[in-house]
Short mmCIF file of C-alpha atoms (C1' of nucleotides) in Angstrom, two decimals:
data_model
loop_
_atom_site.label_atom_id
_atom_site.label_comp_id
_atom_site.label_asym_id
_atom_site.label_seq_id
_atom_site.Cartn_x
_atom_site.Cartn_y
_atom_site.Cartn_z
CA MET A 98 89.15 89.48 78.13
CA PRO A 99 89.02 92.03 80.93
CA ARG A 100 85.66 92.50 82.54
CA ARG A 101 83.99 95.68 81.37
CA LYS A 102 81.57 97.29 83.74
CA ALA A 103 79.92 98.88 80.74
CA ASP A 104 78.49 95.57 79.62
CA TYR A 105 76.24 94.86 82.55
CA HIS A 106 72.72 95.99 81.86
CA HIS A 107 72.17 99.26 80.15
CA GLY A 108 75.51 99.17 78.49
CA ASP A 109 77.12 102.28 79.81
CA LEU A 110 74.62 104.25 81.80
CA ARG A 111 77.14 106.59 83.30
CA ARG A 112 78.35 107.74 79.91
CA ALA A 113 74.78 107.87 78.62
CA LEU A 114 73.74 110.05 81.56
CA LEU A 115 76.47 112.54 80.83
CA ALA A 116 75.68 112.62 77.11
CA ALA A 117 71.96 113.03 77.75
CA GLY A 118 72.72 115.64 80.38
CA LEU A 119 74.65 117.80 77.96
CA GLU A 120 71.81 117.56 75.46
CA LEU A 121 69.17 118.32 78.04
CA LEU A 122 71.29 121.19 79.28
CA GLU A 123 70.94 123.11 76.03
CA GLN A 124 67.31 122.12 75.62
CA GLU A 125 65.99 122.89 79.08
CA GLY A 126 68.68 124.84 80.87
CA VAL A 127 70.49 123.96 84.05
CA ALA A 128 67.31 123.69 86.09
CA GLY A 129 65.97 121.12 83.63
CA ILE A 130 68.71 118.67 84.48
CA THR A 131 67.19 116.45 87.14
CA THR A 132 68.08 112.88 87.81
CA ARG A 133 64.48 111.94 87.09
CA ALA A 134 64.37 113.75 83.76
CA LEU A 135 67.56 112.05 82.66
CA ALA A 136 66.23 108.65 83.73
CA ARG A 137 63.06 109.26 81.72
CA LYS A 138 65.08 110.32 78.70
CA LEU A 139 67.11 107.12 78.84
CA GLY A 140 64.17 104.83 79.58
CA VAL A 141 65.56 103.75 82.89
CA SER A 142 64.13 103.79 86.39
CA HIS A 143 64.50 107.10 88.20
CA ALA A 144 66.71 105.56 90.86
CA ALA A 145 69.20 104.20 88.36
CA PRO A 146 71.29 107.40 88.06
CA HIS A 147 72.08 107.16 91.76
CA ARG A 148 74.10 104.05 91.02
CA HIS A 149 76.56 106.27 89.16
CA PHE A 150 76.34 109.61 90.90
CA PRO A 151 75.85 109.95 94.65
CA ASP A 152 73.64 112.97 94.17
CA ARG A 153 72.49 115.56 91.70
CA ALA A 154 75.33 117.95 92.55
CA ALA A 155 77.91 115.35 91.60
CA LEU A 156 76.25 114.86 88.24
CA LEU A 157 76.07 118.59 87.61
CA SER A 158 79.67 119.23 88.50
CA GLU A 159 80.76 116.42 86.21
CA LEU A 160 78.74 118.03 83.41
CA ALA A 161 80.32 121.38 84.18
CA ALA A 162 83.76 119.82 83.93
CA ILE A 163 82.96 118.38 80.51
CA ALA A 164 81.57 121.74 79.44
CA PHE A 165 84.83 123.38 80.45
CA GLU A 166 86.80 120.78 78.55
CA ARG A 167 84.78 121.42 75.40
CA PHE A 168 85.25 125.14 75.93
CA THR A 169 89.00 124.85 76.28
CA ALA A 170 89.14 122.74 73.14
CA ALA A 171 87.13 125.36 71.25
CA LEU A 172 89.49 128.12 72.36
CA ARG A 173 92.49 126.10 71.22
CA THR A 174 90.91 125.25 67.89
CA GLY A 175 90.20 128.93 67.33
CA MET A 176 93.73 129.96 68.18
CA ASP A 177 95.27 127.39 65.93
CA LYS A 178 93.82 129.08 62.86
CA GLU A 179 96.60 131.64 63.11
CA THR A 180 100.30 131.79 63.85
CA ARG A 181 101.07 135.37 64.89
CA PRO A 182 100.52 135.67 68.64
CA ASP A 183 98.26 138.72 68.46
CA ARG A 184 96.12 137.11 65.76
CA ARG A 185 95.95 133.94 67.83
CA LEU A 186 94.61 135.93 70.75
CA ALA A 187 92.01 137.54 68.52
CA GLN A 188 90.89 134.14 67.29
CA MET A 189 90.61 132.91 70.84
CA GLY A 190 88.30 135.78 71.64
CA ARG A 191 86.20 135.01 68.60
CA ALA A 192 86.01 131.36 69.63
CA TYR A 193 84.88 132.40 73.12
CA ILE A 194 82.01 134.39 71.68
CA ARG A 195 81.02 131.69 69.23
CA PHE A 196 81.02 129.01 71.89
CA ALA A 197 78.66 131.20 73.91
CA ILE A 198 76.33 131.54 70.95
CA ASP A 199 76.38 127.84 70.14
CA ARG A 200 76.18 126.47 73.66
CA PRO A 201 74.78 129.16 75.91
CA ALA A 202 73.68 126.78 78.63
CA HIS A 203 77.15 125.29 78.76
CA LEU A 204 78.51 128.70 79.65
CA ARG A 205 75.81 129.25 82.20
CA LEU A 206 76.52 125.95 83.86
CA MET A 207 80.24 126.63 83.85
CA PHE A 208 80.15 130.12 85.26
CA ASN A 209 76.83 130.68 86.86
CA GLN A 210 76.63 127.69 89.08
CA GLU A 211 77.55 127.41 92.72
CA PHE A 212 79.83 124.48 93.48
CA PRO A 213 80.79 124.89 97.13
CA SER A 214 83.70 122.50 96.88
CA PRO A 215 84.28 121.59 93.26
CA PRO A 216 85.60 118.07 92.64
CA PRO A 217 89.13 117.79 91.22
CA ARG A 218 88.07 117.23 87.64
CA LEU A 219 85.97 120.41 87.58
CA GLN A 220 88.62 122.46 89.31
CA GLN A 221 91.23 121.20 86.87
CA ALA A 222 89.01 121.79 83.85
CA SER A 223 88.27 125.40 84.78
CA GLN A 224 91.89 126.04 85.60
CA ALA A 225 92.92 124.63 82.22
CA ALA A 226 90.55 127.03 80.45
CA TYR A 227 92.02 129.95 82.34
CA GLU A 228 95.53 128.88 81.48
CA VAL A 229 94.79 128.80 77.77
CA LEU A 230 93.51 132.35 78.02
CA GLU A 231 96.50 133.45 80.04
CA GLU A 232 98.97 131.83 77.68
CA GLY A 233 97.31 133.53 74.75
CA VAL A 234 97.72 136.94 76.33
CA VAL A 235 101.27 136.26 77.46
CA ALA A 236 102.24 135.25 73.93
CA ALA A 237 100.59 138.32 72.45
CA LEU A 238 102.37 140.60 74.91
CA GLY A 239 105.73 139.07 74.16
CA PRO A 240 108.48 137.87 76.48
CA GLY A 241 109.39 141.25 77.96
CA ALA A 242 106.09 142.10 79.58
CA PRO A 243 106.10 142.56 83.36
CA GLY A 244 103.82 140.39 85.49
CA LYS A 245 101.53 143.22 86.51
CA ARG A 246 100.97 144.16 82.92
CA VAL A 247 100.16 140.58 82.00
CA GLU A 248 97.73 140.28 84.87
CA ALA A 249 95.94 143.46 83.82
CA GLU A 250 95.70 142.43 80.18
CA VAL A 251 94.42 138.96 81.01
CA PHE A 252 91.77 140.51 83.20
CA GLY A 253 90.76 143.11 80.63
CA SER A 254 90.46 140.76 77.69
CA TRP A 255 88.67 138.13 79.69
CA ALA A 256 86.19 140.68 81.02
CA LEU A 257 85.54 142.03 77.54
CA VAL A 258 84.74 138.75 75.81
CA HIS A 259 82.99 137.31 78.84
CA GLY A 260 80.80 140.37 79.15
CA ALA A 261 79.87 140.32 75.49
CA ALA A 262 79.08 136.62 75.72
CA MET A 263 76.93 137.02 78.82
CA LEU A 264 75.01 139.98 77.49
CA TRP A 265 74.16 137.92 74.43
CA ILE A 266 73.21 134.80 76.36
CA ASP A 267 71.02 136.71 78.78
CA GLY A 268 69.26 138.49 75.95
CA SER A 269 70.22 141.91 77.29
CA LEU A 270 71.08 143.09 73.80
CA ARG A 271 67.68 142.13 72.45
CA HIS A 272 66.47 145.69 72.24
CA GLN A 273 69.75 147.15 71.05
CA LEU A 274 70.22 144.91 68.03
CA PRO A 275 68.13 144.65 64.87
CA PRO A 276 65.45 141.94 65.28
CA ARG A 277 66.51 140.45 61.97
CA GLY A 278 70.17 139.55 61.87
CA ALA A 279 70.77 140.12 65.58
CA ARG A 280 73.34 137.38 65.62
CA ALA A 281 75.31 138.83 62.73
CA ALA A 282 75.21 142.30 64.24
CA PHE A 283 76.38 140.93 67.55
CA LEU A 284 79.27 139.07 65.95
CA LYS A 285 80.32 142.21 64.12
CA LEU A 286 80.32 144.27 67.29
CA SER A 287 82.16 141.59 69.25
CA ASP A 288 84.79 141.12 66.58
CA ALA A 289 85.35 144.86 66.36
CA SER A 290 85.75 145.09 70.14
CA ILE A 291 88.24 142.27 70.08
CA GLU A 292 90.26 144.01 67.38
CA ARG A 293 90.30 147.21 69.40
CA MET A 294 91.52 145.26 72.39
CA ILE A 295 94.30 143.67 70.34
CA GLU A 296 95.33 147.03 68.93
CA GLY A 297 95.70 148.31 72.47
CA LEU A 298 98.41 145.77 73.21
CA PRO A 299 102.01 146.93 72.84
CA LYS A 300 103.45 146.01 69.46
CA GLN A 301 106.08 143.29 69.46
CA ARG A 302 107.74 141.90 66.39
CA MET B 30 40.56 162.08 104.08
CA PRO B 31 41.11 159.80 101.07
CA ARG B 32 40.84 156.12 101.75
CA ARG B 33 44.24 154.48 101.85
CA LYS B 34 44.39 150.85 100.91
CA ALA B 35 47.54 150.63 103.00
CA ASP B 36 45.58 150.93 106.23
CA TYR B 37 43.52 147.77 106.00
CA HIS B 38 45.18 144.91 107.82
CA HIS B 39 48.86 144.44 107.56
CA GLY B 40 49.44 148.03 106.75
CA ASP B 41 51.05 147.84 103.37
CA LEU B 42 51.75 144.24 102.52
CA ARG B 43 52.56 144.93 98.90
CA ARG B 44 55.32 147.35 99.80
CA ALA B 45 56.50 145.06 102.59
CA LEU B 46 56.70 142.11 100.20
CA LEU B 47 58.89 144.04 97.83
CA ALA B 48 61.15 145.29 100.61
CA ALA B 49 61.47 141.82 102.12
CA GLY B 50 62.00 140.41 98.67
CA LEU B 51 64.98 142.64 98.00
CA GLU B 52 66.48 141.66 101.35
CA LEU B 53 65.87 137.98 100.82
CA LEU B 54 67.30 138.31 97.33
CA GLU B 55 70.75 139.19 98.64
CA GLN B 56 70.53 136.68 101.48
CA GLU B 57 69.29 133.64 99.61
CA GLY B 58 69.60 134.39 95.92
CA VAL B 59 66.88 134.48 93.31
CA ALA B 60 65.80 130.89 93.94
CA GLY B 61 65.24 131.77 97.60
CA ILE B 62 62.49 134.21 96.76
CA THR B 63 59.33 132.19 97.06
CA THR B 64 55.95 133.54 97.98
CA ARG B 65 55.92 131.23 100.97
CA ALA B 66 59.32 132.36 102.22
CA LEU B 67 58.26 135.97 101.99
CA ALA B 68 55.02 135.26 103.81
CA ARG B 69 56.94 133.54 106.59
CA LYS B 70 59.35 136.44 106.83
CA LEU B 71 56.48 138.89 107.22
CA GLY B 72 54.48 136.72 109.61
CA VAL B 73 51.56 136.45 107.25
CA SER B 74 49.74 133.47 105.80
CA HIS B 75 51.35 131.98 102.74
CA ALA B 76 48.37 132.80 100.58
CA ALA B 77 48.46 136.49 101.43
CA PRO B 78 51.04 137.50 98.78
CA HIS B 79 48.66 136.31 96.09
CA ARG B 80 46.35 139.17 97.02
CA HIS B 81 48.99 141.54 95.65
CA PHE B 82 50.74 139.57 92.95
CA PRO B 83 48.93 137.16 90.66
CA ASP B 84 51.87 134.79 90.68
CA ARG B 85 55.50 134.43 91.59
CA ALA B 86 56.70 135.67 88.20
CA ALA B 87 54.87 138.96 88.67
CA LEU B 88 56.55 139.46 92.03
CA LEU B 89 59.98 138.63 90.60
CA SER B 90 59.65 140.96 87.66
CA GLU B 91 58.56 143.77 89.94
CA LEU B 92 61.65 143.14 92.05
CA ALA B 93 63.80 143.13 88.93
CA ALA B 94 62.37 146.48 87.95
CA ILE B 95 63.21 147.97 91.33
CA ALA B 96 66.69 146.48 91.08
CA PHE B 97 67.15 148.19 87.73
CA GLU B 98 65.94 151.47 89.17
CA ARG B 99 68.45 151.26 92.01
CA PHE B 100 71.13 150.38 89.50
CA THR B 101 70.35 153.34 87.27
CA ALA B 102 70.41 155.64 90.28
CA ALA B 103 73.80 154.24 91.30
CA LEU B 104 75.21 154.87 87.83
CA ARG B 105 73.94 158.44 87.88
CA THR B 106 75.30 159.09 91.36
CA GLY B 107 78.67 157.81 90.23
CA MET B 108 78.72 159.98 87.14
CA ASP B 109 77.77 163.09 89.02
CA LYS B 110 81.01 163.01 90.94
CA GLU B 111 82.72 164.47 87.89
CA THR B 112 82.08 167.06 85.22
CA ARG B 113 84.34 166.19 82.31
CA PRO B 114 82.49 163.74 80.06
CA ASP B 115 85.29 161.19 79.91
CA ARG B 116 85.70 161.24 83.68
CA ARG B 117 81.96 160.91 84.07
CA LEU B 118 82.03 157.77 81.94
CA ALA B 119 84.86 156.36 84.02
CA GLN B 120 82.89 156.98 87.20
CA MET B 121 79.89 155.27 85.72
CA GLY B 122 81.98 152.20 85.04
CA ARG B 123 83.27 152.27 88.59
CA ALA B 124 79.74 152.56 89.91
CA TYR B 125 78.68 149.57 87.78
CA ILE B 126 81.40 147.43 89.33
CA ARG B 127 80.69 148.61 92.84
CA PHE B 128 76.99 147.95 92.51
CA ALA B 129 77.83 144.42 91.43
CA ILE B 130 80.01 143.94 94.50
CA ASP B 131 77.45 145.39 96.89
CA ARG B 132 74.35 143.79 95.43
CA PRO B 133 75.38 140.75 93.40
CA ALA B 134 71.99 139.10 93.52
CA HIS B 135 70.38 142.28 92.21
CA LEU B 136 72.53 142.02 89.12
CA ARG B 137 71.77 138.35 88.74
CA LEU B 138 68.06 138.96 88.97
CA MET B 139 68.28 141.84 86.50
CA PHE B 140 70.32 140.11 83.84
CA ASN B 141 70.19 136.44 84.43
CA GLN B 142 66.48 135.93 84.65
CA GLU B 143 64.09 134.90 81.94
CA PHE B 144 61.07 137.14 81.67
CA PRO B 145 59.25 135.95 78.57
CA SER B 146 57.15 139.08 78.29
CA PRO B 147 58.42 141.66 80.75
CA PRO B 148 55.78 143.99 82.21
CA PRO B 149 56.04 147.67 81.24
CA ARG B 150 57.74 148.78 84.43
CA LEU B 151 60.54 146.27 84.03
CA GLN B 152 61.00 146.99 80.37
CA GLN B 153 61.12 150.70 81.07
CA ALA B 154 63.54 150.28 83.97
CA SER B 155 66.01 148.23 81.98
CA GLN B 156 65.73 150.59 79.03
CA ALA B 157 66.43 153.54 81.33
CA ALA B 158 69.61 151.89 82.59
CA TYR B 159 70.77 151.33 79.05
CA GLU B 160 70.07 154.92 78.14
CA VAL B 161 72.20 156.24 80.98
CA LEU B 162 75.07 154.11 79.74
CA GLU B 163 74.54 155.21 76.17
CA GLU B 164 74.36 158.89 77.09
CA GLY B 165 77.55 158.57 79.05
CA VAL B 166 79.40 157.18 76.06
CA VAL B 167 77.88 159.69 73.67
CA ALA B 168 78.96 162.56 75.89
CA ALA B 169 82.47 161.16 76.22
CA LEU B 170 82.77 160.75 72.45
CA GLY B 171 81.63 164.28 71.78
CA PRO B 172 79.09 165.63 69.32
CA GLY B 173 80.95 164.72 66.14
CA ALA B 174 80.99 160.97 66.55
CA PRO B 175 79.21 158.93 63.89
CA GLY B 176 76.45 156.55 64.92
CA LYS B 177 78.37 153.39 64.12
CA ARG B 178 81.24 154.54 66.27
CA VAL B 179 78.92 155.32 69.15
CA GLU B 180 77.26 151.92 68.87
CA ALA B 181 80.61 150.15 68.92
CA GLU B 182 81.87 152.10 71.93
CA VAL B 183 78.68 151.56 73.91
CA PHE B 184 78.93 147.84 73.24
CA GLY B 185 82.61 147.65 74.12
CA SER B 186 82.41 149.56 77.37
CA TRP B 187 79.26 147.76 78.46
CA ALA B 188 80.81 144.37 77.72
CA LEU B 189 83.95 145.26 79.63
CA VAL B 190 82.34 146.38 82.88
CA HIS B 191 79.60 143.78 82.67
CA GLY B 192 82.10 141.01 82.16
CA ALA B 193 84.25 142.14 85.06
CA ALA B 194 81.17 142.38 87.27
CA MET B 195 79.91 138.94 86.31
CA LEU B 196 83.27 137.25 86.73
CA TRP B 197 83.41 138.67 90.23
CA ILE B 198 79.86 137.74 91.13
CA ASP B 199 80.22 134.20 89.86
CA GLY B 200 83.44 133.73 91.77
CA SER B 201 85.37 132.92 88.61
CA LEU B 202 88.27 135.09 89.75
CA ARG B 203 88.56 133.24 93.04
CA HIS B 204 91.69 131.41 92.06
CA GLN B 205 93.27 134.31 90.20
CA LEU B 206 93.10 136.84 93.03
CA PRO B 207 94.90 136.81 96.38
CA PRO B 208 92.69 135.14 99.03
CA ARG B 209 93.27 138.11 101.30
CA GLY B 210 92.26 141.39 99.74
CA ALA B 211 90.57 139.83 96.73
CA ARG B 212 88.07 142.65 96.65
CA ALA B 213 90.72 145.35 96.63
CA ALA B 214 92.71 143.55 93.94
CA PHE B 215 89.59 143.18 91.84
CA LEU B 216 88.73 146.87 92.18
CA LYS B 217 92.23 147.81 91.15
CA LEU B 218 92.11 145.64 88.04
CA SER B 219 88.64 146.86 87.12
CA ASP B 220 89.54 150.50 87.56
CA ALA B 221 92.66 150.06 85.46
CA SER B 222 90.66 148.39 82.70
CA ILE B 223 88.16 151.22 82.76
CA GLU B 224 90.96 153.77 82.43
CA ARG B 225 92.40 151.90 79.48
CA MET B 226 89.00 151.89 77.87
CA ILE B 227 88.61 155.65 78.40
CA GLU B 228 92.07 156.30 77.00
CA GLY B 229 91.05 154.47 73.85
CA LEU B 230 88.32 157.00 73.16
CA PRO B 231 89.17 159.82 70.74
CA LYS B 232 90.20 162.99 72.53
CA GLN B 233 87.72 165.85 72.44
CA ARG B 234 88.08 169.17 74.21
"C1'" DT C 160 26.09 160.51 115.87
"C1'" DG C 161 24.80 155.89 115.10
"C1'" DT C 162 23.74 151.85 112.58
"C1'" DA C 163 23.56 148.77 108.65
"C1'" DC C 164 26.04 147.48 104.93
"C1'" DA C 165 29.83 146.74 101.49
"C1'" DT C 166 34.47 146.01 100.65
"C1'" DC C 167 38.38 143.30 100.43
"C1'" DA C 168 43.03 142.04 102.77
"C1'" DG C 169 44.38 138.23 105.01
"C1'" DT C 170 43.30 133.15 106.71
"C1'" DG C 171 44.01 128.29 106.83
"C1'" DA C 172 42.99 124.02 104.87
"C1'" DA C 173 43.63 121.53 100.88
"C1'" DC C 174 45.31 119.99 96.21
"C1'" DG C 175 48.67 118.34 93.06
"C1'" DC C 176 53.34 118.78 91.45
"C1'" DG C 177 58.09 117.05 90.61
"C1'" DC C 178 61.80 116.57 93.04
"C1'" DG C 179 65.90 113.94 95.63
"C1'" DT C 180 66.75 110.12 98.14
"C1'" DT C 181 66.25 105.38 100.54
"C1'" DC C 182 65.49 100.66 100.41
"C1'" DA C 183 64.93 95.77 99.89
"C1'" DC C 184 64.66 93.38 95.76
"C1'" DT C 185 65.76 91.02 91.03
"C1'" DG C 186 68.20 89.09 87.76
"C1'" DA C 187 71.81 89.30 84.32
"C1'" DT C 188 76.64 88.80 84.08
"C1'" DG C 189 81.25 87.31 85.37
"C1'" DT C 190 84.19 84.19 88.25
"C1'" DA C 191 86.00 80.24 90.91
"C1'" DC C 192 86.45 75.74 91.22
"C1'" DT D 43 82.99 71.85 80.55
"C1'" DG D 44 79.67 72.55 84.04
"C1'" DT D 45 77.85 74.19 88.22
"C1'" DA D 46 77.54 77.03 92.33
"C1'" DC D 47 78.35 81.37 93.79
"C1'" DA D 48 79.34 86.45 94.04
"C1'" DT D 49 78.77 90.79 92.17
"C1'" DC D 50 76.29 94.77 91.35
"C1'" DA D 51 73.47 97.61 87.78
"C1'" DG D 52 68.97 98.56 87.52
"C1'" DT D 53 63.96 98.16 89.67
"C1'" DG D 54 59.85 99.98 91.69
"C1'" DA D 55 57.59 101.30 95.75
"C1'" DA D 56 57.78 104.59 99.19
"C1'" DC D 57 59.05 108.77 101.97
"C1'" DG D 58 59.17 113.57 102.92
"C1'" DC D 59 60.01 118.08 101.04
"C1'" DG D 60 58.66 122.85 99.75
"C1'" DC D 61 56.54 124.75 96.32
"C1'" DG D 62 52.53 127.47 93.68
"C1'" DT D 63 47.91 127.91 93.56
"C1'" DT D 64 42.72 127.54 94.75
"C1'" DC D 65 39.00 128.27 97.71
"C1'" DA D 66 35.38 129.37 100.89
"C1'" DC D 67 35.82 131.87 104.92
"C1'" DT D 68 36.56 135.81 108.54
"C1'" DG D 69 36.70 140.00 110.28
"C1'" DA D 70 38.57 144.62 110.31
"C1'" DT D 71 37.86 148.84 108.04
"C1'" DG D 72 35.51 152.41 105.45
"C1'" DT D 73 31.08 154.29 103.67
"C1'" DA D 74 26.21 155.57 103.08
"C1'" DC D 75 22.39 157.03 105.07
#
DNA sequence: TGTACATCAGTGAACGCGCGTTCACTGATGTAC
DNA sequence: TGTACATCAGTGAACGCGCGTTCACTGATGTAC
C-alpha cells in the first residue's frame, strides 16, 4: 500500500485547514482568517499550520484559488440550465449574483485581496473564471462578432453583475431597499438589469 | 476676539489628523490608517489623536464622510460640464470612474468598510451621493417615468459604473488589458459602456 | 496693566492584546534489512 | 517476523511586532478680576 502522508497524526491537516478556512471566511471575514484561529478551531497547536503553509499569505491565496474554483463551478451550473446562448448568459449573470449573496466573503477574498505575485493555482483559477464569462458572451454574440465588440460586451456585462454584487455585499443598498424582503427586491432588480443587458445584444438566430 | 480652540498647541490637530489621514489613505490603504501612524506623521505623541477622536473607528468614519463629500462634489462637477440631462448623466458616470482611478482608497473606504452604526455625518454624506446619482437618472428619464422604472434605471447605472470602478481598483482587469496603456484602455471601455447605458434610456426631448 | 487661576491639548510611560514566526523537541508512523 | 532506524507532522515555549487604549502629568494659553 502506498504511504499516505494524510495518515500521520492529525489525519489530513492541510485539507482540514483549507476546509476550516473557508468556513471561518464566511463567519469572520478575511481578517478573521489567522493561522492561530484556524489552529484553535482544529484543536491543534498554533505552529502546526506552518508545517503545511510557509506563511499566512500562502494559505490565503490557496483559499482564494478554491473560492474561484467554486465560483467558476457555480457560473457553469447556472449556465447549464439553459441551451440558447443568450439565455445561458443570463443564467450566468444570475448565478454570479447568487454566489455573491450566498458567499459574500468568498467574493471579497477573490477580488478584494492584494496578492503581489499570485501562485499558479490562484492565477489559473481566476483566469478560468474569466474565460467562462468570456465564452458566455462570445456565444451569446454569435460567431460573426468582431473582437472589439466582444471585448466591450464582456467588459459591460462583467461590470454590471460585479457592481450589483459588490453593492449588495458592502451593504450600500441597505437604505435603498425595503428593510423586509431586501434580498428579494435586490434579486428582482438584478435580474431585470441582466435582462436589459441581454436585450441590448445583437439578435442572432 | 472669540477664543479659537485651534490656537492651543499644535494649531489644529483635529483638522491635521483628517488631512493626514486622507493622504495616508491613498498611500497605505485603509489598514494603514492607525492612530499611531497618524501621530508619527504629524510629529505628535501617539496618544494625542485620542483627544480629538474617541477611538479609531470614529476617525475612520469621519474620513469616510469626507471621502463621500469629495465624491459627491466630483460627480456634480462632472455633470455640470453638460446641460442636456442624458449627457449630464453620462458625465456623472465618467466622473465616477475617474474618481475611482484617482482616489481608489477613498472608494474602498467609502464602500468596503463596515460601520455598524454610522455617525450622522457619514450617513448624510453617503445619502447625498446617492441622491445626486438618483437625480441624474430621474432627469435623464424625464418627468413621465414611473417610479419602478426610475428605481430600475438607478440600480442598473449605479451597478455598471460601480462594477467597472471596483474591477479597476481591485486589479481584476490586469490580465485583460494591455500592460502599456491599461488606464487608457479601461477609460475607453468604461466610456463606451456608459454610452450604451445612456442609449438604452427612453428618448425624451 | 498685572496677577492668579482655570482650562485643556498634548505628553510619555505603561498595559494587554493577538498576531506571525522560529526553534529545538517528541513521538507516532513507515521502511530497510 | 522482528528490530533498528529514518522520517516528519505536530508540540509548546519563546520572541518581537504594532496596535488601541488608559492614565496621571505638564505646560501653554485664555480669562477673570
